[in-house]
Amino acid sequence: VVTSDDGRPLPPGPRRQGRARQPERRPSRSLSRTSIVDAALKVLDAEGLDAVTMRRVADALGTGPASLYAHVADKDEMVAAVLDRVITEVQIPDPIDPDRWQEQLKEIARSSLMTFRRHGDIARASLGNIPTGEGALPLMNAMVGTLLAGGVSPQVASISVDILALFFTATAYEESLETYSREGPGSDEFHAELKRFLGSLPVDRFPHLVALADPLTSGDRDHRFEFGLDLLVRGIASTVEPPRTNRHRAK
Amino acid sequence: VVTSDDGRPLPPGPRRQGRARQPERRPSRSLSRTSIVDAALKVLDAEGLDAVTMRRVADALGTGPASLYAHVADKDEMVAAVLDRVITEVQIPDPIDPDRWQEQLKEIARSSLMTFRRHGDIARASLGNIPTGEGALPLMNAMVGTLLAGGVSPQVASISVDILALFFTATAYEESLETYSREGPGSDEFHAELKRFLGSLPVDRFPHLVALADPLTSGDRDHRFEFGLDLLVRGIASTVEPPRTNRHRAK
DNA sequence: ACCTGAACACCGTTCAAGT
DNA sequence: ACCTGAACACCGTTCAAGT
């Protein structure tokens, strides 16, 4: 009765993951929201998001796809639940240290990227979900809190959270394509081929692509992420006026 | 024979979109790569990317899905061709003005976002494709050229192109969700609901989300984009050392 | 209340057969 | 060379029926 079936914004308060706790007759055969998410997560890690289908997950649980609908409204909801569970793994610095807010913000972003990396191409689902589940709330709260601790205005903090999340999620998704899309072989071969292609373009039409064929195709993933992260965080920091009282131990 | 069927990096030079030009017997009945892309684009604009299926496009052309495979290798390739055509619409400042490189870079990003906005949720396909088709090359070339004109190093320019593209593409995709996903009603209702939800969270666990429930859910799309764009461009600009010879008319 | 088999309305892609 | 009908192996979801 309490369960809202329809959509994202759920009522607050102490919400349970599955149904009410009950003495499970046979743990291995009983279906539950939790066990469904477990199974789906396993499929995701092993074969990627495309393999996470109702039929595939049901099969892993030894039942038919129709059985899942007693615990999950939709495929979308199931994937959202998996995403929420994954986001739970993101490490959040505690406590917030106002003197290190920029670094702590970066730590959250890095941990988010690493968490996505551990779970196939789940970032794709995150890009389209603006996650507001139980698992995402602590993360969002921490990011906002860290920004506020740094003296960032509420308005800028709000936008910044969005942009930072967009950045690490999109980065994770793009990275995951190298592994989970048909078209590209491993990154190395693909990059080499792309470099040859750019280098052989007509110079009069695409002079800059020809000239930069090498750097354009040789970027290091981590370096690129750190570069972008630094741009964003420094930019955000530039919106807060420097503290008036410069403590003695400014070092 | 010349046509490379396999993948993204195509040979350079003067490539044709469809097959060789031929006297079309009955314009309305003949199939071609171009007409397929035309039809697919129409479906995309009207109903979104999910509706762009082989069967749907074939139907719009008055034929069966199997017929498309004579002109297109894959569904993926078909969508990539649609994307490439869309990217063609992006406005590129010409000529490059080194004194206005930051503004010109922003103009490219804005035009890209607007172009995506005009074509459903095609941004989703772009996020997963690192477009390197005929249509994307001028855009990439212009971005790189503009960055170099601003004195940005080749390495930083290369990373910056990636990050800027990631930013406007991910922004466009996220925006398109409000229209093309089942879960959310129009943005207004959804934001109102989300605001209520955040505001009703337990204050002890999520103090910052409760406090910022309003700004977190009231952002203006364009404003957020401009804010992020400005962060990135300013950050990129900060990597180039100021010009040594400060011309007289520095104004 | 939960689970199930069967069915419905879709997919992308292949393949033998036509022209 | 291009096009086609039919089939294959999948989808998500519904629904009547079981317990």
Coordinates of C-alpha atoms (C1' of nucleotides) in Angstrom, one line a residue:
Chain A
V1 CA 0.0 0.0 0.0
V2 CA 2.8 2.4 1.0
T3 CA 4.7 1.6 -2.1
S4 CA 4.4 4.2 -4.8
D5 CA 4.5 2.4 -8.1
D6 CA 4.5 5.3 -10.5
G7 CA 7.8 7.1 -10.6
R8 CA 11.0 8.6 -9.4
P9 CA 10.2 10.9 -6.5
L10 CA 9.3 8.6 -3.7
P11 CA 8.0 9.6 -0.4
P12 CA 10.7 10.2 2.2
G13 CA 11.3 8.5 5.5
P14 CA 12.5 5.1 6.3
R15 CA 11.9 3.1 3.1
R16 CA 12.6 -0.5 2.7
Q17 CA 14.3 -1.9 -0.3
G18 CA 12.2 -5.0 -0.8
R19 CA 9.0 -6.1 0.8
A20 CA 8.5 -6.4 4.5
R21 CA 10.9 -8.9 6.1
Q22 CA 9.5 -12.3 6.3
P23 CA 10.7 -15.7 7.2
E24 CA 11.9 -17.0 3.8
R25 CA 10.9 -20.5 3.2
R26 CA 13.6 -21.4 0.8
P27 CA 16.1 -18.7 0.4
S28 CA 17.3 -19.9 -3.0
R29 CA 13.9 -20.1 -4.6
S30 CA 12.1 -17.0 -3.2
L31 CA 12.0 -14.0 -5.4
S32 CA 12.4 -10.5 -4.0
R33 CA 13.3 -7.0 -5.2
T34 CA 16.7 -7.5 -3.6
S35 CA 17.4 -10.8 -5.3
I36 CA 16.3 -9.5 -8.6
V37 CA 18.7 -6.5 -8.3
D38 CA 21.5 -8.9 -7.3
A39 CA 20.9 -11.1 -10.3
A40 CA 20.6 -8.1 -12.7
L41 CA 23.8 -6.6 -11.2
K42 CA 25.7 -9.9 -11.9
V43 CA 24.5 -9.9 -15.5
L44 CA 25.5 -6.3 -15.9
D45 CA 29.0 -6.9 -14.6
A46 CA 29.5 -9.9 -16.7
E47 CA 28.0 -8.8 -20.0
G48 CA 27.0 -5.2 -19.9
L49 CA 23.7 -3.3 -19.8
D50 CA 22.3 -4.6 -23.1
A51 CA 22.3 -8.1 -21.6
V52 CA 20.2 -6.9 -18.6
T53 CA 16.8 -8.0 -20.0
M54 CA 13.8 -9.2 -18.1
R55 CA 14.2 -12.6 -19.7
R56 CA 17.9 -12.8 -18.9
V57 CA 17.5 -11.8 -15.3
A58 CA 14.5 -14.1 -14.8
D59 CA 16.5 -16.9 -16.3
A60 CA 19.4 -16.3 -13.9
L61 CA 16.8 -16.7 -11.1
G62 CA 15.4 -19.8 -12.5
T63 CA 12.0 -18.4 -13.4
G64 CA 10.1 -16.7 -16.2
P65 CA 10.1 -13.0 -17.1
A66 CA 6.6 -12.5 -16.0
S67 CA 7.5 -13.3 -12.4
L68 CA 9.6 -10.2 -12.0
Y69 CA 6.6 -8.0 -12.4
A70 CA 5.4 -8.8 -9.0
H71 CA 8.5 -7.0 -7.5
V72 CA 9.4 -4.5 -10.1
A73 CA 7.1 -2.3 -12.2
D74 CA 9.2 -2.1 -15.3
K75 CA 12.4 -2.9 -16.9
D76 CA 13.3 0.8 -16.4
E77 CA 12.6 0.5 -12.7
M78 CA 14.7 -2.5 -12.5
V79 CA 17.7 -0.9 -14.1
A80 CA 17.2 2.2 -12.0
A81 CA 17.3 0.0 -8.9
V82 CA 20.6 -1.5 -10.1
L83 CA 22.0 1.9 -10.7
D84 CA 21.0 3.0 -7.3
R85 CA 22.7 0.0 -5.8
V86 CA 25.8 0.8 -7.7
I87 CA 25.9 4.4 -6.7
T88 CA 25.9 3.2 -3.1
E89 CA 29.5 2.2 -3.6
V90 CA 30.7 5.7 -4.2
Q91 CA 33.1 6.8 -1.4
I92 CA 32.1 10.0 0.3
P93 CA 34.7 12.0 2.3
D94 CA 33.7 12.3 5.9
P95 CA 33.7 14.8 7.5
I96 CA 33.7 17.7 5.1
D97 CA 36.8 19.8 5.5
P98 CA 36.1 23.3 4.3
D99 CA 39.8 23.9 3.8
R100 CA 40.0 21.0 1.4
W101 CA 36.6 21.4 -0.3
Q102 CA 38.0 21.5 -3.8
E103 CA 40.0 18.3 -3.3
Q104 CA 37.2 16.6 -1.6
L105 CA 34.9 17.5 -4.5
K106 CA 37.4 15.9 -6.8
E107 CA 37.6 12.8 -4.6
I108 CA 33.9 12.3 -4.9
A109 CA 34.0 12.7 -8.7
R110 CA 36.9 10.3 -9.0
S111 CA 35.2 7.7 -6.8
S112 CA 32.1 8.0 -8.9
L113 CA 34.0 7.4 -12.1
M114 CA 35.8 4.4 -10.6
T115 CA 32.5 3.0 -9.4
F116 CA 31.0 3.3 -12.8
R117 CA 34.1 1.7 -14.3
R118 CA 33.6 -1.3 -12.1
H119 CA 30.1 -1.9 -13.4
G120 CA 30.1 -2.2 -17.2
D121 CA 28.3 0.5 -19.0
I122 CA 25.8 1.3 -16.3
A123 CA 26.8 5.0 -16.7
R124 CA 24.5 4.9 -19.7
A125 CA 21.5 4.3 -17.5
S126 CA 22.7 7.1 -15.2
L127 CA 22.9 9.6 -17.9
G128 CA 19.2 9.2 -18.6
N129 CA 17.9 9.0 -15.1
I130 CA 18.9 12.0 -12.9
P131 CA 19.2 9.4 -10.1
T132 CA 17.1 10.3 -7.0
G133 CA 17.0 6.9 -5.3
E134 CA 18.1 6.0 -1.8
G135 CA 21.6 5.4 -3.0
A136 CA 22.1 8.7 -4.8
L137 CA 20.8 10.9 -2.1
P138 CA 23.9 10.7 0.2
L139 CA 26.1 11.4 -2.8
M140 CA 24.1 14.4 -3.9
N141 CA 23.9 15.7 -0.3
A142 CA 27.7 15.4 0.1
M143 CA 28.4 17.2 -3.1
V144 CA 26.1 20.1 -2.2
G145 CA 27.5 20.2 1.3
T146 CA 31.1 20.3 0.1
L147 CA 30.3 23.1 -2.3
L148 CA 28.5 25.1 0.4
A149 CA 31.4 24.5 2.8
G150 CA 33.6 26.1 0.2
G151 CA 31.6 29.2 0.3
V152 CA 29.9 28.6 -3.0
S153 CA 26.5 30.3 -3.3
P154 CA 23.4 28.0 -3.3
Q155 CA 22.6 28.9 -6.9
V156 CA 26.1 28.1 -8.2
A157 CA 26.3 25.0 -6.0
S158 CA 23.1 23.7 -7.5
I159 CA 24.3 24.2 -11.0
S160 CA 27.7 22.9 -10.2
V161 CA 26.4 19.6 -8.8
D162 CA 24.5 19.0 -12.1
I163 CA 27.5 19.8 -14.2
L164 CA 30.0 17.8 -12.2
A165 CA 27.6 14.8 -12.3
L166 CA 27.1 15.3 -16.0
F167 CA 30.9 15.3 -16.5
F168 CA 31.8 12.2 -14.6
T169 CA 28.8 10.3 -15.8
A170 CA 29.4 11.2 -19.5
T171 CA 33.1 10.4 -19.1
A172 CA 32.3 7.0 -17.7
Y173 CA 29.8 6.3 -20.4
E174 CA 32.2 7.3 -23.2
E175 CA 34.9 5.1 -21.6
S176 CA 32.6 2.1 -21.4
L177 CA 31.9 2.3 -25.1
E178 CA 35.4 1.1 -25.9
T179 CA 34.6 -2.1 -24.1
Y180 CA 30.9 -2.6 -24.8
S181 CA 30.3 -1.4 -28.3
R182 CA 30.7 -3.6 -31.3
E183 CA 32.3 -1.1 -33.6
G184 CA 35.5 -0.5 -31.8
P185 CA 38.2 -3.0 -31.1
G186 CA 40.3 -2.4 -28.1
S187 CA 41.2 1.2 -27.7
D188 CA 44.7 0.8 -29.1
E189 CA 43.8 -0.5 -32.5
F190 CA 41.0 1.9 -32.8
H191 CA 43.1 4.9 -31.9
A192 CA 45.8 3.9 -34.4
E193 CA 43.3 3.6 -37.2
L194 CA 41.7 6.9 -36.3
K195 CA 45.1 8.5 -36.3
R196 CA 45.9 7.2 -39.7
F197 CA 42.6 8.4 -40.9
L198 CA 43.0 11.9 -39.6
G199 CA 46.5 12.1 -40.9
S200 CA 45.4 11.2 -44.4
L201 CA 42.7 13.8 -44.6
P202 CA 43.0 16.6 -47.3
V203 CA 45.1 19.3 -45.7
D204 CA 43.3 22.1 -47.4
R205 CA 40.0 21.2 -45.9
F206 CA 41.0 20.0 -42.5
P207 CA 44.4 21.4 -41.8
H208 CA 44.1 21.3 -38.0
L209 CA 42.9 17.7 -37.9
V210 CA 45.9 16.7 -40.0
A211 CA 48.3 18.7 -37.9
L212 CA 47.0 17.3 -34.6
A213 CA 46.3 13.8 -35.7
D214 CA 48.7 12.5 -33.1
P215 CA 47.6 14.4 -29.9
L216 CA 44.0 14.1 -30.9
T217 CA 44.2 10.3 -30.7
S218 CA 46.7 9.7 -28.0
G219 CA 45.0 11.1 -24.9
D220 CA 45.3 9.2 -21.6
R221 CA 41.9 8.5 -20.1
D222 CA 42.8 9.5 -16.5
H223 CA 44.7 12.6 -17.6
R224 CA 41.8 13.8 -19.6
F225 CA 39.4 13.3 -16.8
E226 CA 41.7 15.1 -14.3
F227 CA 42.1 17.9 -16.7
G228 CA 38.4 18.5 -17.2
L229 CA 37.7 18.0 -13.5
D230 CA 40.3 20.6 -12.7
L231 CA 38.8 23.1 -15.2
L232 CA 35.4 22.7 -13.6
V233 CA 36.5 22.8 -10.0
R234 CA 38.8 25.8 -10.5
G235 CA 36.0 27.5 -12.4
I236 CA 33.6 26.9 -9.6
A237 CA 36.1 28.1 -7.0
S238 CA 36.6 31.3 -9.0
T239 CA 33.0 32.3 -8.2
V240 CA 33.6 32.5 -4.5
E241 CA 35.3 35.7 -3.3
P242 CA 38.4 35.0 -1.3
P243 CA 37.9 34.8 2.5
R244 CA 38.3 38.2 4.1
T245 CA 40.0 37.1 7.3
N246 CA 43.1 35.4 6.2
R247 CA 43.9 33.2 9.1
H248 CA 47.4 33.4 10.5
R249 CA 48.4 29.9 9.5
A250 CA 47.6 30.5 5.9
K251 CA 50.9 28.8 5.2
Chain B
V1 CA 34.1 -1.5 -54.4
V2 CA 35.5 1.7 -52.9
T3 CA 32.9 1.7 -50.1
S4 CA 34.4 0.5 -46.8
D5 CA 31.7 -1.4 -45.1
D6 CA 33.3 -2.2 -41.9
G7 CA 33.5 0.8 -39.6
R8 CA 34.0 4.3 -38.6
P9 CA 37.3 5.5 -40.0
L10 CA 36.6 5.9 -43.7
P11 CA 39.2 6.7 -46.3
P12 CA 39.5 10.3 -47.1
G13 CA 39.1 12.2 -50.3
P14 CA 35.9 13.0 -52.2
R15 CA 33.4 10.5 -50.9
R16 CA 29.9 10.3 -52.1
Q17 CA 27.0 10.0 -49.8
G18 CA 25.0 7.4 -51.7
R19 CA 25.9 5.4 -54.7
A20 CA 27.0 6.9 -58.0
R21 CA 24.4 9.2 -59.5
Q22 CA 22.1 7.4 -61.8
P23 CA 19.0 8.3 -63.8
E24 CA 16.4 7.4 -61.3
R25 CA 13.6 5.5 -62.9
R26 CA 10.9 6.4 -60.4
P27 CA 12.2 8.8 -57.8
S28 CA 9.5 7.8 -55.3
R29 CA 10.2 4.1 -55.5
S30 CA 14.0 3.9 -55.7
L31 CA 15.9 3.2 -52.6
S32 CA 19.2 4.8 -51.8
R33 CA 21.4 5.6 -48.8
T34 CA 20.3 9.2 -49.0
S35 CA 16.6 8.4 -49.1
I36 CA 17.0 6.1 -46.2
V37 CA 18.7 8.7 -44.1
D38 CA 16.0 11.2 -45.2
A39 CA 13.2 8.9 -44.0
A40 CA 15.0 8.0 -40.8
L41 CA 15.6 11.7 -40.0
K42 CA 11.9 12.3 -40.5
V43 CA 11.0 9.5 -38.1
L44 CA 13.6 10.8 -35.6
D45 CA 12.2 14.3 -35.6
A46 CA 8.6 13.2 -35.3
E47 CA 8.9 10.4 -32.7
G48 CA 12.4 10.2 -31.3
L49 CA 15.3 7.8 -31.6
D50 CA 13.6 4.8 -30.2
A51 CA 11.2 5.0 -33.2
V52 CA 14.0 4.8 -35.7
T53 CA 13.9 1.1 -36.3
M54 CA 14.7 -0.7 -39.5
R55 CA 11.1 -1.7 -39.8
R56 CA 9.7 1.7 -39.2
V57 CA 12.1 3.4 -41.7
A58 CA 11.5 0.7 -44.3
D59 CA 7.8 1.1 -43.8
A60 CA 8.0 4.9 -44.4
L61 CA 9.8 4.0 -47.7
G62 CA 7.1 1.5 -48.6
T63 CA 9.3 -1.5 -48.4
G64 CA 10.4 -4.2 -46.0
P65 CA 13.3 -4.0 -43.5
A66 CA 15.5 -6.4 -45.4
S67 CA 15.7 -4.0 -48.3
L68 CA 17.6 -1.5 -46.3
Y69 CA 20.6 -3.8 -46.0
A70 CA 21.6 -3.3 -49.6
H71 CA 22.4 0.3 -48.7
V72 CA 23.3 0.2 -45.1
A73 CA 25.3 -2.3 -43.2
D74 CA 23.6 -2.1 -39.9
K75 CA 21.1 -0.2 -37.8
D76 CA 24.0 1.3 -36.1
E77 CA 25.4 2.6 -39.3
M78 CA 22.1 4.0 -40.3
V79 CA 21.8 5.9 -37.1
A80 CA 25.4 7.1 -37.5
A81 CA 24.5 8.4 -40.9
V82 CA 21.5 10.3 -39.6
L83 CA 23.7 11.7 -36.9
D84 CA 26.3 12.8 -39.4
R85 CA 23.6 14.5 -41.4
V86 CA 22.3 16.3 -38.4
I87 CA 25.8 17.5 -37.4
T88 CA 26.0 19.1 -40.8
E89 CA 23.6 21.8 -39.6
V90 CA 25.9 23.1 -36.9
Q91 CA 27.0 26.7 -37.7
I92 CA 30.7 27.3 -37.8
P93 CA 32.1 30.8 -37.5
D94 CA 34.1 31.8 -40.5
P95 CA 36.7 33.0 -40.6
I96 CA 38.4 32.3 -37.3
D97 CA 39.1 35.5 -35.4
P98 CA 42.0 34.9 -32.9
D99 CA 40.9 37.9 -30.9
R100 CA 37.5 36.4 -30.3
W101 CA 38.5 32.7 -30.0
Q102 CA 36.7 32.1 -26.7
E103 CA 33.5 33.6 -28.0
Q104 CA 33.7 31.7 -31.2
L105 CA 34.3 28.5 -29.4
K106 CA 31.1 29.2 -27.4
E107 CA 29.2 29.9 -30.6
I108 CA 30.1 26.5 -31.9
A109 CA 29.0 24.9 -28.7
R110 CA 25.7 26.8 -28.7
S111 CA 25.0 26.0 -32.3
S112 CA 25.7 22.3 -31.6
L113 CA 23.3 22.3 -28.7
M114 CA 20.6 24.0 -30.7
T115 CA 21.1 21.6 -33.6
F116 CA 20.7 18.6 -31.3
R117 CA 17.6 20.3 -29.8
R118 CA 16.1 20.4 -33.2
H119 CA 16.4 16.7 -33.7
G120 CA 14.8 14.8 -30.9
D121 CA 17.1 12.8 -28.8
I122 CA 19.7 12.1 -31.4
A123 CA 22.3 13.4 -28.9
R124 CA 22.0 10.0 -27.3
A125 CA 23.5 8.4 -30.5
S126 CA 26.2 11.0 -30.5
L127 CA 27.3 10.3 -27.0
G128 CA 28.2 6.8 -28.1
N129 CA 29.8 7.4 -31.4
I130 CA 32.7 9.8 -31.3
P131 CA 31.4 11.0 -34.7
T132 CA 34.1 10.9 -37.4
G133 CA 31.8 11.1 -40.4
E134 CA 31.9 13.6 -43.2
G135 CA 29.6 15.9 -41.3
A136 CA 31.6 16.0 -38.1
L137 CA 35.0 16.7 -39.6
P138 CA 34.4 20.4 -40.4
L139 CA 33.1 20.8 -36.9
M140 CA 36.0 19.1 -35.2
N141 CA 38.4 21.0 -37.5
A142 CA 36.9 24.3 -36.6
M143 CA 37.0 23.6 -32.9
V144 CA 40.7 22.6 -33.0
G145 CA 41.5 25.5 -35.2
T146 CA 39.8 28.0 -33.0
L147 CA 41.7 26.7 -29.9
L148 CA 45.0 26.8 -31.7
A149 CA 44.2 30.4 -32.9
G150 CA 43.8 31.3 -29.2
G151 CA 47.3 30.1 -28.4
V152 CA 46.2 26.9 -26.7
S153 CA 48.8 24.1 -26.9
P154 CA 48.1 21.1 -29.2
Q155 CA 47.8 18.8 -26.2
V156 CA 45.4 21.0 -24.3
A157 CA 43.5 21.7 -27.5
S158 CA 43.0 18.0 -28.1
I159 CA 41.7 17.3 -24.7
S160 CA 39.6 20.5 -24.8
V161 CA 37.8 19.4 -28.0
D162 CA 36.8 16.2 -26.3
I163 CA 35.6 17.8 -23.2
L164 CA 33.6 20.5 -24.9
A165 CA 31.9 18.0 -27.2
L166 CA 31.2 15.8 -24.2
F167 CA 29.7 18.7 -22.5
F168 CA 27.3 20.0 -25.1
T169 CA 26.4 16.5 -26.2
A170 CA 25.6 15.3 -22.7
T171 CA 23.7 18.5 -22.0
A172 CA 21.6 17.9 -25.1
Y173 CA 20.9 14.4 -24.2
E174 CA 19.9 15.2 -20.7
E175 CA 17.6 17.9 -22.0
S176 CA 16.0 15.5 -24.5
L177 CA 15.0 13.1 -21.7
E178 CA 12.5 15.5 -20.4
T179 CA 10.6 15.2 -23.7
Y180 CA 11.4 11.6 -24.8
S181 CA 11.3 9.5 -21.7
R182 CA 8.3 7.9 -20.2
E183 CA 8.9 8.6 -16.6
G184 CA 8.9 12.4 -16.4
P185 CA 5.9 14.5 -17.3
G186 CA 6.8 17.9 -18.6
S187 CA 9.6 19.5 -16.8
D188 CA 7.5 21.8 -14.7
E189 CA 5.5 19.1 -13.0
F190 CA 8.5 16.9 -12.6
H191 CA 10.6 19.7 -11.0
A192 CA 7.8 20.6 -8.7
E193 CA 7.4 17.0 -7.5
L194 CA 11.2 16.7 -7.1
K195 CA 11.3 19.8 -5.1
R196 CA 8.6 18.6 -2.7
F197 CA 10.4 15.3 -2.4
L198 CA 13.8 16.9 -1.6
G199 CA 12.1 19.4 0.8
S200 CA 10.5 16.5 2.7
L201 CA 13.7 14.5 3.2
P202 CA 14.9 13.9 6.8
V203 CA 16.9 17.0 7.7
D204 CA 19.4 15.1 9.8
R205 CA 20.5 12.8 7.0
F206 CA 20.3 15.2 4.1
P207 CA 20.5 18.7 5.4
H208 CA 21.9 20.3 2.3
L209 CA 19.3 18.7 0.0
V210 CA 16.5 20.0 2.2
A211 CA 18.1 23.5 2.4
L212 CA 18.6 23.8 -1.3
A213 CA 15.5 22.0 -2.5
D214 CA 14.5 25.2 -4.3
P215 CA 17.6 26.2 -6.2
L216 CA 18.4 22.5 -7.0
T217 CA 15.1 22.1 -8.9
S218 CA 14.6 25.6 -10.4
G219 CA 17.6 25.9 -12.8
D220 CA 17.1 27.4 -16.2
R221 CA 18.4 25.2 -19.0
D222 CA 20.1 27.9 -21.0
H223 CA 21.6 29.5 -17.9
R224 CA 23.0 26.2 -16.7
F225 CA 24.6 25.5 -20.1
E226 CA 26.1 29.0 -20.3
F227 CA 27.5 28.6 -16.8
G228 CA 29.2 25.3 -17.6
L229 CA 30.4 26.5 -20.9
D230 CA 31.9 29.6 -19.4
L231 CA 33.7 27.5 -16.7
L232 CA 35.2 25.3 -19.4
V233 CA 36.3 28.0 -21.8
R234 CA 37.7 30.2 -19.0
G235 CA 39.6 27.2 -17.7
I236 CA 41.0 26.4 -21.1
A237 CA 42.0 30.1 -21.6
S238 CA 43.8 30.0 -18.3
T239 CA 46.3 27.5 -19.7
V240 CA 47.6 30.0 -22.3
E241 CA 50.1 32.5 -21.1
P242 CA 49.0 36.1 -21.8
P243 CA 50.5 37.5 -25.0
R244 CA 53.8 39.1 -24.3
T245 CA 53.5 42.0 -26.7
N246 CA 50.5 43.9 -25.5
R247 CA 49.4 45.8 -28.6
H248 CA 48.7 49.4 -28.1
R249 CA 44.9 49.2 -28.7
A250 CA 44.5 46.7 -25.9
K251 CA 41.5 48.6 -24.9
Chain C
dA1 C1' -0.1 -12.3 -2.5
dC2 C1' 2.8 -14.3 -5.4
dC3 C1' 4.0 -17.0 -9.4
dT4 C1' 3.4 -19.0 -14.1
dG5 C1' 2.7 -20.4 -19.3
dA6 C1' 1.2 -18.7 -23.1
dA7 C1' 0.4 -15.1 -26.0
dC8 C1' 0.8 -10.4 -28.2
dA9 C1' 3.2 -7.0 -30.6
dC10 C1' 7.2 -5.7 -31.5
dC11 C1' 12.7 -6.0 -32.6
dG12 C1' 17.5 -6.7 -35.9
dT13 C1' 19.2 -9.7 -39.1
dT14 C1' 19.8 -13.6 -42.4
dC15 C1' 18.9 -16.2 -46.4
dA16 C1' 17.1 -18.3 -50.3
dA17 C1' 14.7 -16.8 -54.1
dG18 C1' 13.4 -13.6 -57.3
dT19 C1' 14.5 -9.7 -61.1
Chain D
dA1 C1' 23.0 -5.3 -58.3
dC2 C1' 19.1 -4.7 -56.0
dC3 C1' 14.9 -6.1 -53.8
dT4 C1' 11.8 -9.3 -51.3
dG5 C1' 9.0 -12.7 -48.2
dA6 C1' 9.6 -15.6 -44.8
dA7 C1' 11.9 -17.1 -41.1
dC8 C1' 15.0 -17.0 -36.8
dA9 C1' 16.1 -15.6 -32.4
dC10 C1' 15.3 -12.4 -29.6
dC11 C1' 12.7 -8.3 -26.9
dG12 C1' 8.9 -6.1 -23.0
dT13 C1' 4.6 -6.6 -21.2
dT14 C1' -0.1 -8.5 -20.4
dC15 C1' -3.4 -11.7 -18.9
dA16 C1' -5.9 -15.5 -17.5
dA17 C1' -5.0 -19.2 -14.6
dG18 C1' -3.1 -21.4 -10.9
dT19 C1' -1.5 -21.6 -5.7

